[in-house]
Coordinates of C-alpha atoms in Angstrom, one line a residue:
Chain A
X1 CA 26.3 -10.4 -20.4
X2 CA 24.2 -7.7 -22.0
X3 CA 20.6 -7.7 -21.1
X4 CA 18.2 -6.4 -23.7
X5 CA 15.4 -5.7 -21.3
X6 CA 15.1 -5.6 -17.5
X7 CA 11.9 -5.3 -15.4
X8 CA 12.1 -3.9 -11.9
X9 CA 8.9 -4.2 -9.8
X10 CA 8.3 -3.0 -6.2
X11 CA 5.9 -1.4 -3.8
X12 CA 5.8 2.3 -2.9
X13 CA 9.1 3.6 -1.4
X14 CA 10.6 0.1 -1.8
X15 CA 13.8 1.5 -3.3
X16 CA 12.9 0.1 -6.8
X17 CA 13.9 3.4 -8.6
X18 CA 17.3 3.6 -6.8
X19 CA 17.9 -0.1 -7.5
X20 CA 17.1 0.5 -11.2
X21 CA 19.3 3.6 -11.4
X22 CA 22.2 1.8 -9.9
X23 CA 21.8 -1.0 -12.4
X24 CA 21.8 1.5 -15.3
X25 CA 24.8 3.4 -14.0
X26 CA 26.8 0.2 -13.6
X27 CA 26.6 -0.4 -17.3
X28 CA 28.8 2.7 -17.9
X29 CA 26.8 3.3 -21.1
X30 CA 25.3 6.6 -22.1
X31 CA 22.0 6.8 -20.2
X32 CA 18.5 8.1 -21.0
X33 CA 15.8 8.8 -18.5
X34 CA 12.2 8.6 -19.7
X35 CA 10.2 10.4 -17.1
X36 CA 6.4 9.7 -17.1
X37 CA 5.4 11.7 -14.1
X38 CA 3.7 15.1 -14.3
X39 CA 4.1 17.7 -11.6
X40 CA 0.4 18.5 -11.3
X41 CA 0.6 19.1 -7.5
X42 CA 3.1 19.8 -4.7
X43 CA 3.3 16.2 -3.5
X44 CA 4.3 15.1 -7.0
X45 CA 6.7 18.0 -7.5
X46 CA 8.5 17.0 -4.3
X47 CA 8.6 13.4 -5.4
X48 CA 10.0 14.3 -8.8
X49 CA 12.6 16.6 -7.3
X50 CA 13.7 13.9 -4.8
X51 CA 14.0 11.3 -7.7
X52 CA 16.0 13.8 -9.8
X53 CA 18.4 14.4 -6.9
X54 CA 18.8 10.7 -6.2
X55 CA 19.7 9.7 -9.7
X56 CA 22.2 12.5 -10.2
X57 CA 23.6 14.0 -13.3
X58 CA 24.6 12.5 -16.6
X59 CA 21.2 11.6 -18.0
X60 CA 19.6 12.6 -21.2
X61 CA 16.1 13.2 -20.0
X62 CA 12.9 12.8 -22.0
X63 CA 9.7 13.9 -20.4
X64 CA 6.8 11.9 -21.8
X65 CA 3.7 11.2 -19.9
X66 CA 2.1 9.3 -22.8
X67 CA 4.5 9.0 -25.8
X68 CA 6.9 6.4 -24.4
X69 CA 6.7 4.2 -27.4
X70 CA 7.7 7.1 -29.7
X71 CA 10.6 8.1 -27.3
X72 CA 12.0 4.5 -27.4
X73 CA 12.3 4.7 -31.2
X74 CA 14.7 7.6 -30.8
X75 CA 17.1 5.8 -28.5
X76 CA 20.5 5.1 -30.1
X77 CA 22.4 1.9 -30.1
X78 CA 24.6 1.6 -27.0
X79 CA 22.3 3.8 -24.9
X80 CA 20.6 2.4 -21.8
X81 CA 17.1 3.7 -21.0
X82 CA 15.6 4.0 -17.5
X83 CA 11.8 4.1 -18.0
X84 CA 10.4 5.3 -14.6
X85 CA 7.7 4.3 -14.4
X86 CA 5.1 2.0 -16.1
X87 CA 2.6 2.8 -13.4
X88 CA 2.5 6.5 -14.1
X89 CA 2.4 5.8 -17.8
X90 CA -0.6 3.5 -17.3
X91 CA -2.2 6.1 -15.1
X92 CA -1.8 8.8 -17.8
X93 CA -3.1 6.5 -20.5
X94 CA -6.2 5.7 -18.4
X95 CA -6.7 9.3 -17.6
X96 CA -6.4 10.2 -21.3
X97 CA -9.1 7.5 -22.0
X98 CA -6.7 5.7 -24.4
X99 CA -7.1 2.0 -25.4
X100 CA -4.9 0.3 -22.8
X101 CA -4.6 -3.0 -24.7
X102 CA -3.5 -1.2 -27.9
X103 CA -1.1 1.1 -26.0
X104 CA 0.4 -1.8 -24.2
X105 CA 0.9 -3.7 -27.4
X106 CA 2.6 -0.6 -28.9
X107 CA 4.8 -0.2 -25.8
X108 CA 6.0 -3.9 -25.9
X109 CA 6.7 -3.6 -29.6
X110 CA 8.6 -0.4 -29.1
X111 CA 10.7 -2.0 -26.3
X112 CA 11.5 -5.0 -28.5
X113 CA 12.5 -2.8 -31.4
X114 CA 14.5 -0.3 -29.3
X115 CA 18.1 0.0 -30.4
X116 CA 19.3 0.4 -26.8
X117 CA 18.7 -1.5 -23.6
X118 CA 15.6 -0.7 -21.5
X119 CA 15.2 -1.0 -17.7
X120 CA 11.5 -0.5 -16.8
X121 CA 10.3 0.3 -13.3
X122 CA 6.8 -0.5 -12.2
X123 CA 4.7 -0.7 -9.0
X124 CA 3.1 -3.7 -7.3
X125 CA -0.3 -2.5 -6.3
X126 CA -2.4 -5.7 -6.0
X127 CA -1.4 -7.0 -2.5
X128 CA -3.7 -4.9 -0.4
X129 CA -7.4 -5.3 0.4
X130 CA -9.9 -4.9 -2.5
X131 CA -10.3 -1.1 -3.0
X132 CA -13.9 0.2 -2.5
X133 CA -13.4 2.6 -5.5
X134 CA -14.3 1.0 -8.8
X135 CA -11.7 3.0 -10.7
X136 CA -9.0 1.9 -8.3
X137 CA -10.0 -1.8 -8.8
X138 CA -9.9 -1.2 -12.6
X139 CA -6.4 0.4 -12.3
X140 CA -4.9 -2.4 -10.1
X141 CA -6.3 -5.0 -12.5
X142 CA -4.8 -3.2 -15.5
X143 CA -1.5 -2.7 -13.6
X144 CA -1.3 -6.4 -12.7
X145 CA -1.8 -7.4 -16.3
X146 CA 0.7 -4.9 -17.6
X147 CA 3.3 -6.1 -15.0
X148 CA 2.8 -9.7 -16.1
X149 CA 3.4 -8.7 -19.7
X150 CA 6.5 -6.6 -18.9
X151 CA 7.9 -9.4 -16.7
X152 CA 7.3 -11.9 -19.5
X153 CA 9.0 -9.8 -22.1
X154 CA 12.1 -9.0 -20.0
X155 CA 15.3 -11.0 -19.8
X156 CA 15.7 -10.1 -16.2
X157 CA 12.8 -9.5 -13.8
X158 CA 13.4 -8.4 -10.2
X159 CA 11.0 -7.8 -7.3
X160 CA 12.5 -5.2 -5.0
X161 CA 11.5 -5.5 -1.3
X162 CA 12.9 -3.1 1.2
X163 CA 15.6 -2.1 -1.3
X164 CA 16.8 -5.6 -1.8
X165 CA 16.2 -7.8 -4.9
X166 CA 14.2 -11.0 -5.2
X167 CA 15.0 -12.4 -8.7
X168 CA 11.8 -13.5 -10.5
X169 CA 13.5 -14.5 -13.7
X170 CA 17.0 -14.3 -15.2
X171 CA 20.3 -13.5 -13.4
X172 CA 21.5 -10.3 -11.8
X173 CA 24.6 -8.9 -13.5
Chain B
X1 CA 7.2 -36.5 -8.2
X2 CA 3.5 -36.3 -7.2
X3 CA 2.6 -33.5 -5.0
X4 CA -0.4 -34.1 -2.7
X5 CA -1.1 -30.4 -2.1
X6 CA 0.1 -27.2 -3.7
X7 CA -0.6 -23.6 -2.5
X8 CA -0.4 -20.7 -4.9
X9 CA -0.5 -17.2 -3.4
X10 CA -0.5 -13.9 -5.3
X11 CA -1.9 -10.4 -5.5
X12 CA -4.8 -9.2 -7.6
X13 CA -4.1 -9.8 -11.3
X14 CA -0.8 -11.3 -10.5
X15 CA -1.3 -14.3 -12.9
X16 CA -1.7 -16.7 -9.9
X17 CA -4.8 -18.5 -11.5
X18 CA -3.1 -18.9 -14.9
X19 CA 0.0 -20.2 -13.1
X20 CA -2.1 -22.7 -11.1
X21 CA -4.0 -23.8 -14.2
X22 CA -0.8 -24.4 -16.1
X23 CA 0.5 -26.5 -13.3
X24 CA -2.7 -28.6 -13.2
X25 CA -2.8 -29.1 -16.9
X26 CA 0.9 -30.2 -16.9
X27 CA -0.1 -33.2 -14.8
X28 CA -2.2 -34.6 -17.7
X29 CA -4.5 -36.0 -15.1
X30 CA -8.3 -35.6 -15.2
X31 CA -9.0 -32.2 -13.8
X32 CA -11.7 -30.7 -11.5
X33 CA -12.3 -27.0 -11.1
X34 CA -13.9 -25.9 -7.8
X35 CA -15.3 -22.5 -8.4
X36 CA -16.1 -20.4 -5.3
X37 CA -17.0 -17.1 -7.0
X38 CA -20.6 -16.0 -7.3
X39 CA -21.7 -13.8 -10.2
X40 CA -23.6 -11.3 -8.1
X41 CA -22.7 -8.3 -10.3
X42 CA -21.4 -7.4 -13.7
X43 CA -17.8 -6.9 -12.6
X44 CA -17.8 -10.4 -11.1
X45 CA -19.6 -11.9 -14.1
X46 CA -16.9 -10.5 -16.4
X47 CA -14.1 -11.8 -14.1
X48 CA -15.6 -15.3 -14.0
X49 CA -16.1 -15.3 -17.8
X50 CA -12.5 -14.2 -18.3
X51 CA -11.2 -17.0 -16.0
X52 CA -13.3 -19.6 -17.7
X53 CA -12.0 -18.6 -21.1
X54 CA -8.4 -18.6 -19.8
X55 CA -8.5 -22.1 -18.4
X56 CA -10.1 -23.6 -21.5
X57 CA -12.1 -26.8 -21.8
X58 CA -11.6 -30.2 -20.2
X59 CA -12.5 -29.4 -16.6
X60 CA -15.2 -31.1 -14.4
X61 CA -16.5 -27.9 -12.8
X62 CA -18.1 -27.8 -9.3
X63 CA -19.6 -24.5 -8.3
X64 CA -19.5 -24.2 -4.6
X65 CA -19.3 -20.9 -2.8
X66 CA -19.4 -22.5 0.6
X67 CA -19.3 -26.3 0.5
X68 CA -15.7 -26.9 -0.7
X69 CA -15.0 -29.4 2.0
X70 CA -17.9 -31.6 0.8
X71 CA -16.9 -31.2 -2.8
X72 CA -13.3 -32.4 -2.0
X73 CA -14.7 -35.6 -0.5
X74 CA -16.2 -36.4 -4.0
X75 CA -12.9 -36.2 -5.8
X76 CA -11.7 -39.5 -7.2
X77 CA -8.2 -40.9 -7.0
X78 CA -6.1 -39.7 -9.9
X79 CA -8.0 -36.4 -10.3
X80 CA -6.3 -33.1 -9.8
X81 CA -8.4 -30.3 -8.3
X82 CA -7.9 -26.6 -8.8
X83 CA -9.6 -24.7 -6.0
X84 CA -9.9 -21.1 -7.1
X85 CA -10.0 -19.4 -4.7
X86 CA -9.6 -19.6 -0.9
X87 CA -10.2 -15.8 -0.7
X88 CA -13.6 -16.0 -2.2
X89 CA -14.4 -19.0 -0.1
X90 CA -13.4 -17.1 3.1
X91 CA -15.4 -14.1 1.9
X92 CA -18.5 -16.2 1.4
X93 CA -18.0 -17.9 4.8
X94 CA -17.7 -14.5 6.6
X95 CA -20.7 -13.2 4.7
X96 CA -22.7 -16.3 5.8
X97 CA -21.6 -15.6 9.3
X98 CA -20.1 -19.0 9.7
X99 CA -17.5 -20.0 12.3
X100 CA -14.2 -19.3 10.4
X101 CA -12.0 -21.3 12.7
X102 CA -14.3 -24.4 12.4
X103 CA -14.7 -24.0 8.6
X104 CA -10.9 -23.7 8.2
X105 CA -10.4 -26.9 10.3
X106 CA -12.9 -28.7 8.1
X107 CA -11.3 -27.5 4.9
X108 CA -7.8 -28.5 6.0
X109 CA -9.1 -31.9 7.1
X110 CA -10.9 -32.4 3.7
X111 CA -7.8 -31.4 1.8
X112 CA -5.7 -34.0 3.8
X113 CA -8.4 -36.7 3.2
X114 CA -9.0 -35.9 -0.5
X115 CA -8.3 -38.8 -2.8
X116 CA -6.9 -36.5 -5.5
X117 CA -4.3 -33.8 -5.5
X118 CA -5.3 -30.3 -4.7
X119 CA -3.9 -27.0 -6.0
X120 CA -5.3 -24.1 -4.0
X121 CA -5.2 -20.4 -5.2
X122 CA -5.4 -17.6 -2.7
X123 CA -4.9 -13.8 -2.5
X124 CA -2.2 -11.9 -0.6
X125 CA -4.2 -8.9 0.8
X126 CA -2.0 -7.8 3.8
X127 CA 0.7 -5.7 2.1
X128 CA -1.2 -2.4 1.8
X129 CA -1.9 0.3 4.3
X130 CA -4.2 -0.5 7.2
X131 CA -7.8 -0.3 5.9
X132 CA -10.0 2.3 7.6
X133 CA -13.0 -0.2 7.4
X134 CA -13.1 -2.5 10.4
X135 CA -14.6 -5.4 8.3
X136 CA -11.8 -5.0 5.8
X137 CA -9.2 -5.2 8.7
X138 CA -11.0 -8.3 10.0
X139 CA -11.0 -9.9 6.6
X140 CA -7.3 -9.3 5.9
X141 CA -6.4 -10.7 9.3
X142 CA -8.5 -13.9 8.6
X143 CA -7.1 -14.2 5.1
X144 CA -3.5 -13.9 6.4
X145 CA -4.1 -16.6 9.0
X146 CA -5.8 -18.9 6.5
X147 CA -2.9 -18.4 4.0
X148 CA -0.4 -19.4 6.7
X149 CA -2.3 -22.6 7.4
X150 CA -2.7 -23.4 3.7
X151 CA 1.0 -22.8 3.1
X152 CA 1.9 -24.9 6.1
X153 CA -0.2 -27.8 5.0
X154 CA 1.0 -27.8 1.4
X155 CA 4.0 -29.8 0.0
X156 CA 4.7 -26.9 -2.4
X157 CA 3.9 -23.2 -1.7
X158 CA 4.5 -20.6 -4.4
X159 CA 4.2 -16.8 -4.2
X160 CA 3.3 -15.6 -7.8
X161 CA 4.5 -12.0 -8.6
X162 CA 3.9 -10.5 -12.0
X163 CA 3.1 -14.0 -13.3
X164 CA 6.4 -15.5 -12.1
X165 CA 7.0 -17.9 -9.2
X166 CA 8.9 -17.3 -5.9
X167 CA 9.0 -20.6 -4.2
X168 CA 8.2 -20.3 -0.5
X169 CA 8.5 -24.1 0.2
X170 CA 9.1 -27.3 -1.7
X171 CA 10.3 -27.6 -5.3
X172 CA 8.6 -26.7 -8.6
X173 CA 7.8 -29.8 -10.7
Chain C
X1 CA 27.0 -18.0 13.5
X2 CA 25.9 -15.1 15.6
X3 CA 23.9 -12.4 13.8
X4 CA 24.2 -8.9 15.2
X5 CA 21.0 -7.7 13.6
X6 CA 18.1 -9.3 11.8
X7 CA 15.2 -7.7 10.0
X8 CA 11.9 -9.5 9.5
X9 CA 9.4 -7.8 7.1
X10 CA 6.0 -9.0 6.3
X11 CA 2.4 -8.1 5.6
X12 CA -0.5 -8.0 8.1
X13 CA -1.1 -11.5 9.6
X14 CA 1.7 -12.9 7.6
X15 CA 3.3 -14.8 10.5
X16 CA 6.2 -12.4 10.7
X17 CA 6.1 -12.0 14.5
X18 CA 5.8 -15.8 15.1
X19 CA 8.7 -16.3 12.7
X20 CA 10.8 -13.7 14.6
X21 CA 9.9 -15.2 18.0
X22 CA 10.9 -18.7 16.9
X23 CA 14.2 -17.3 15.6
X24 CA 14.9 -15.5 19.0
X25 CA 13.9 -18.6 21.0
X26 CA 16.2 -20.8 18.9
X27 CA 19.2 -18.8 20.2
X28 CA 18.6 -20.1 23.7
X29 CA 19.8 -16.7 24.9
X30 CA 18.1 -14.6 27.6
X31 CA 15.4 -12.7 25.6
X32 CA 14.0 -9.2 25.8
X33 CA 10.8 -8.1 24.2
X34 CA 10.5 -4.5 23.3
X35 CA 6.8 -3.8 22.8
X36 CA 5.8 -0.7 20.9
X37 CA 2.0 -1.1 20.7
X38 CA -0.3 0.8 22.9
X39 CA -3.7 -0.7 24.0
X40 CA -5.7 2.3 23.1
X41 CA -8.8 0.3 21.9
X42 CA -10.3 -3.1 22.1
X43 CA -9.0 -4.3 18.7
X44 CA -5.5 -3.4 19.8
X45 CA -5.9 -5.0 23.2
X46 CA -7.0 -8.2 21.6
X47 CA -4.0 -8.1 19.2
X48 CA -1.6 -7.5 22.1
X49 CA -3.1 -10.3 24.2
X50 CA -2.9 -12.7 21.2
X51 CA 0.8 -11.8 20.5
X52 CA 1.6 -12.2 24.2
X53 CA 0.0 -15.6 24.3
X54 CA 1.8 -16.7 21.1
X55 CA 5.2 -15.8 22.3
X56 CA 4.9 -17.5 25.7
X57 CA 6.8 -16.9 28.9
X58 CA 10.5 -16.2 29.5
X59 CA 10.8 -12.7 28.1
X60 CA 11.9 -9.6 29.9
X61 CA 9.4 -7.2 28.5
X62 CA 10.0 -3.4 28.0
X63 CA 6.9 -1.4 27.0
X64 CA 8.1 1.6 25.0
X65 CA 5.9 3.2 22.3
X66 CA 8.6 5.9 21.6
X67 CA 11.8 5.3 23.6
X68 CA 13.2 2.3 21.8
X69 CA 16.6 3.8 21.3
X70 CA 17.0 4.3 25.1
X71 CA 15.7 0.8 25.8
X72 CA 18.3 -0.7 23.5
X73 CA 21.1 0.9 25.4
X74 CA 20.0 -1.0 28.5
X75 CA 20.3 -4.4 26.8
X76 CA 23.1 -6.6 28.3
X77 CA 25.7 -8.6 26.4
X78 CA 24.3 -12.0 25.5
X79 CA 20.7 -10.9 25.5
X80 CA 18.6 -11.2 22.3
X81 CA 16.0 -8.5 21.7
X82 CA 12.8 -8.8 19.7
X83 CA 11.6 -5.4 18.7
X84 CA 8.0 -5.7 17.6
X85 CA 7.4 -3.6 15.7
X86 CA 9.1 -0.8 13.8
X87 CA 5.7 0.0 12.2
X88 CA 4.0 0.9 15.5
X89 CA 7.1 2.8 16.6
X90 CA 7.0 4.8 13.4
X91 CA 3.3 5.4 13.8
X92 CA 3.8 6.6 17.4
X93 CA 6.7 8.9 16.3
X94 CA 4.5 10.4 13.6
X95 CA 1.6 10.8 16.0
X96 CA 3.9 12.5 18.5
X97 CA 5.0 14.9 15.7
X98 CA 8.6 13.9 16.2
X99 CA 11.3 14.4 13.6
X100 CA 11.3 11.0 11.8
X101 CA 14.7 11.5 10.1
X102 CA 16.3 12.2 13.5
X103 CA 14.5 9.5 15.3
X104 CA 15.4 7.0 12.6
X105 CA 19.1 8.0 12.8
X106 CA 19.0 7.6 16.6
X107 CA 17.3 4.2 16.3
X108 CA 19.9 2.9 13.8
X109 CA 22.7 4.2 16.0
X110 CA 21.2 2.5 19.1
X111 CA 20.9 -0.8 17.2
X112 CA 24.5 -0.6 16.1
X113 CA 25.6 0.2 19.6
X114 CA 23.4 -2.3 21.3
X115 CA 25.4 -4.9 23.4
X116 CA 22.9 -7.7 22.5
X117 CA 21.6 -9.0 19.3
X118 CA 18.4 -7.3 17.8
X119 CA 15.6 -8.9 15.7
X120 CA 13.3 -6.2 14.3
X121 CA 9.9 -6.9 13.0
X122 CA 8.3 -4.5 10.5
X123 CA 5.3 -4.3 8.1
X124 CA 5.3 -4.1 4.3
X125 CA 2.5 -1.5 3.6
X126 CA 3.4 -0.3 0.1
X127 CA 2.0 -3.0 -2.2
X128 CA -1.6 -1.9 -2.4
X129 CA -3.3 0.8 -4.4
X130 CA -2.3 4.5 -3.6
X131 CA -4.3 5.5 -0.5
X132 CA -6.7 8.4 -0.9
X133 CA -5.8 9.7 2.5
X134 CA -2.7 12.0 2.4
X135 CA -1.5 10.9 5.9
X136 CA -1.7 7.3 4.8
X137 CA 0.4 8.1 1.8
X138 CA 2.9 9.9 4.0
X139 CA 3.0 7.0 6.4
X140 CA 3.6 4.4 3.7
X141 CA 6.3 6.5 2.2
X142 CA 8.0 6.9 5.6
X143 CA 7.6 3.1 6.4
X144 CA 9.1 2.1 3.0
X145 CA 12.1 4.3 3.6
X146 CA 12.5 3.0 7.2
X147 CA 12.3 -0.6 6.0
X148 CA 15.0 0.1 3.4
X149 CA 17.3 1.4 6.1
X150 CA 16.6 -1.4 8.5
X151 CA 17.1 -4.0 5.8
X152 CA 20.4 -2.3 4.8
X153 CA 21.7 -2.2 8.4
X154 CA 20.9 -5.9 9.1
X155 CA 23.1 -8.9 8.6
X156 CA 20.0 -11.0 7.7
X157 CA 16.9 -9.6 6.1
X158 CA 13.8 -11.9 5.6
X159 CA 10.5 -11.2 3.8
X160 CA 7.9 -13.5 5.5
X161 CA 5.0 -14.5 3.2
X162 CA 2.2 -16.8 4.4
X163 CA 4.5 -17.7 7.4
X164 CA 7.4 -18.8 5.1
X165 CA 10.7 -17.0 4.6
X166 CA 12.0 -15.4 1.4
X167 CA 15.6 -14.4 2.2
X168 CA 16.4 -10.9 1.0
X169 CA 20.0 -10.8 2.3
X170 CA 22.2 -13.0 4.4
X171 CA 21.6 -16.7 5.4
X172 CA 19.0 -18.2 7.7
X173 CA 20.6 -19.8 10.8

């Protein structure tokens, strides 16, 4: 079975990226890594280095904090994309003051039109106490809505908890 | 199968209300909406308006920030109630300095005695880092305990993640 | 079926401890309680007292904020251990400025070598918004990684939500 689109959701340090990487590697297809994080401080640099080490070699890497939709249109048939992650993409869009509804529509259209398969990683951020910071509340609201749309559009949606999968929709390969 | 009581739990912007609304509408029974939110600021006004728009027409609406137990005793046989949500109800009870244990007991008794079916929506708030604010810690503790009781009392309990259901107990209709 | 090692994960006030206690009691084996919490303030004293009341009598209790690995080596064949919880243990290790990677390795080795069965309780803390506090971010990262390792090492891993189990791995007895 070939899945067109997979959605992997999880909390911080839940093992969601490693789970998604293993899934992409298991396809034995040429793989593309769409990296959305920017190394703007040491904490983020360390995180990016750790993710790079974990996923190993053999990836065509595209760094794009914002232009994910454009990057997806360059993916070739037979390639499998790991988009890691929708949370950082959303964060970058909000920081750039872009129209989130429009960008989300573009992203979903680009995923549907992508010639390769796409595995998208995203964060669950809505299961804590209401943040005191208004921007944080706005972000978790936008992230929750984006996650609903990504999960709805995917053939397979998985919630990763402590490195292990809870299938929300579809069947694990 | 007619469920007496359903419990729908989810994070912020997880699609829990939409999921619960769809479940109530699918019964084709006369429906009652028990609204616990108060429009005390613009953010909440926008949220209430968005929820109202999403659930559409055809609801008998009862606004009750505190008196949910009384409202449930007025529900007629054959009606299906959407109580949205237990989190705001708990918040209002704590703000009013009411006895939470007593109010919870009253609520559970009113649900059991209700002539109609009840679908209750609530928030998962305990999966983030420990809040620095003591009141926030107290709230998440009370919410967690209330969720356990509501889940225990229900025939069907569902954890909604990214708009999709993980069944905790019972069987989806 | 006798499980060597069980991992119970849940949010704050999710009923994870009660779930784990019930599981240990159901074995009818002599039971050991490894308590990692320290009563350093009134809030924690109240929590400890409440947990003690909830689990009832009939436990051999070992208080060890740090030395869990040593305590596990004293467990006799046939005994069942409830380790509650890995979160407080991690917190104590970080507070003591110990090497978390080394301590985690020791803990996992001690669990594997333990003559009795071990049920470990831990907290999910990574599903809220990114904490503003750097130490809190560091803690949730360490907790997430520890949870992945504990879940991986266990025969049975369960995510408790509103008091009810979602099985991540293995089969409930």
